[in-house]
Short mmCIF file of C-alpha atoms in Angstrom, two decimals:
data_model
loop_
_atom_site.label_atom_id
_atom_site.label_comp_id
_atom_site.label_asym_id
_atom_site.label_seq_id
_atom_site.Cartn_x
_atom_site.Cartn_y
_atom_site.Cartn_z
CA UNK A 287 4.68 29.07 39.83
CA UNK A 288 5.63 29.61 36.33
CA UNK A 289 8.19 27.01 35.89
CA UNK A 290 5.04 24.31 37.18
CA UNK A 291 2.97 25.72 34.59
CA UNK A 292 5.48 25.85 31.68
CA UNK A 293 6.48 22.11 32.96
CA UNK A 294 2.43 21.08 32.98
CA UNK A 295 2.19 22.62 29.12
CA UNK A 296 5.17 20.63 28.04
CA UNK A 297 3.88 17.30 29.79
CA UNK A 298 0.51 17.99 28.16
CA UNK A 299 2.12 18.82 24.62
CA UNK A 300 4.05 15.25 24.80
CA UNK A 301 1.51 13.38 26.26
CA UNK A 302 -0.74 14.71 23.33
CA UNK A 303 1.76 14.27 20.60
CA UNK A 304 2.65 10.39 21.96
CA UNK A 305 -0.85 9.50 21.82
CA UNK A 306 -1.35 11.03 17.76
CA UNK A 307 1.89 8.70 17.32
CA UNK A 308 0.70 5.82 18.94
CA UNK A 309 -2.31 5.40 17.36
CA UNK A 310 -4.05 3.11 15.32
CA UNK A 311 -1.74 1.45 12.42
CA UNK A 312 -2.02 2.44 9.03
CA UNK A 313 -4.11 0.75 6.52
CA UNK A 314 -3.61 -0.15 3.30
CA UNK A 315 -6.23 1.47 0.59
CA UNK A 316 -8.03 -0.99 -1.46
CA UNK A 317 -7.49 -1.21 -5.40
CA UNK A 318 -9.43 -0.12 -7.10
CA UNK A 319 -8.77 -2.25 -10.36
CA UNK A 320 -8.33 -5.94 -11.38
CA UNK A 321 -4.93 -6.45 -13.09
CA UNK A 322 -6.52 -6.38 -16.21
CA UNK A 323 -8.09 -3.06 -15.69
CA UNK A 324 -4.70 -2.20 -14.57
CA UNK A 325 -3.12 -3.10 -17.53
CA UNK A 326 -5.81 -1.36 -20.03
CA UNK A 327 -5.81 2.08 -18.31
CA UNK A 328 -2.03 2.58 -19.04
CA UNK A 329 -1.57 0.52 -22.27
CA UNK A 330 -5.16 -0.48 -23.08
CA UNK A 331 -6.21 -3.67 -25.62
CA UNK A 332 -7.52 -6.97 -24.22
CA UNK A 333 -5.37 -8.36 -21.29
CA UNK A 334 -5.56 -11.62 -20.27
CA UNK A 335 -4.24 -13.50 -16.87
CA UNK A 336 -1.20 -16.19 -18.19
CA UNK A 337 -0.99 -19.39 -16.69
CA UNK A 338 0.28 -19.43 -13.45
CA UNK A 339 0.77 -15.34 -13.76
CA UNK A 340 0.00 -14.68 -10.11
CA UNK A 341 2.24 -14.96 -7.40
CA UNK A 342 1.74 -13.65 -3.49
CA UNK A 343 4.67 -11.75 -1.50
CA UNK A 344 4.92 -12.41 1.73
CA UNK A 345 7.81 -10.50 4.09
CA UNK A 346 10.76 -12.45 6.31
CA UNK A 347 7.86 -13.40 9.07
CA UNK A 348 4.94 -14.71 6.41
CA UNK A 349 2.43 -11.39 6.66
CA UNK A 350 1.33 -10.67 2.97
CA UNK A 351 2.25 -7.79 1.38
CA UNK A 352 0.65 -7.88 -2.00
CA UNK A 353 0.16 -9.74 -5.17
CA UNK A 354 2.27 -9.33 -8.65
CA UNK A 355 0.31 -11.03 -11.57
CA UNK A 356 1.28 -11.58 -15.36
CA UNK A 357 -1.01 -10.36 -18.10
CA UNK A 358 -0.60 -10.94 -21.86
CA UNK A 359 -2.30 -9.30 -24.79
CA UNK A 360 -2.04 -11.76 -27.83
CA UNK A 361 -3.40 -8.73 -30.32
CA UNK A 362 0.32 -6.86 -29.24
CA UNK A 363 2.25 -9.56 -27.87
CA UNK A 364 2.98 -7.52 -24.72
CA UNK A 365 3.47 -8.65 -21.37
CA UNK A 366 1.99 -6.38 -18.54
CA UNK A 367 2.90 -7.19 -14.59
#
């Protein structure tokens, strides 16, 4: 009788820590600031998007992964990505 019970707790303690694995993916947290923003919390000054300063990454299969832009402050002369 004890080795069924100790065998039921162990199939209840995987079947319970499969399920915490297995569930819902992860998501990703939203940002909170525009690049700009970005830029002037760490360096501050006036930031400004360049031309053509934003470009998308995608992994091997296409999903997105996230966006890299350029920004330029013409008071320093600094770039900012």
């Amino acid at each position: 009788m004890r080795t069924f019970a100790r065998r039921l707790v162990i199939l209840g303690v995987s079947a319970a820590a499969v399920s915490a694995l297995a569930g819902s993916p992860a998501q990703a947290a939203t940002n909170p600031y525009t690049p700009a923003l970005a830029c002037n919390n760490d360096f501050g000054g006036n930031w400004a998007s360049t031309t053509d300063g934003h470009r998308t990454i995608n992994n091997l299969s296409g999903a997105k992964m996230g966006d890299v832009y350029l920004m330029y402050n013409s008071a320093t002369g600094d770039n900012c990505v």
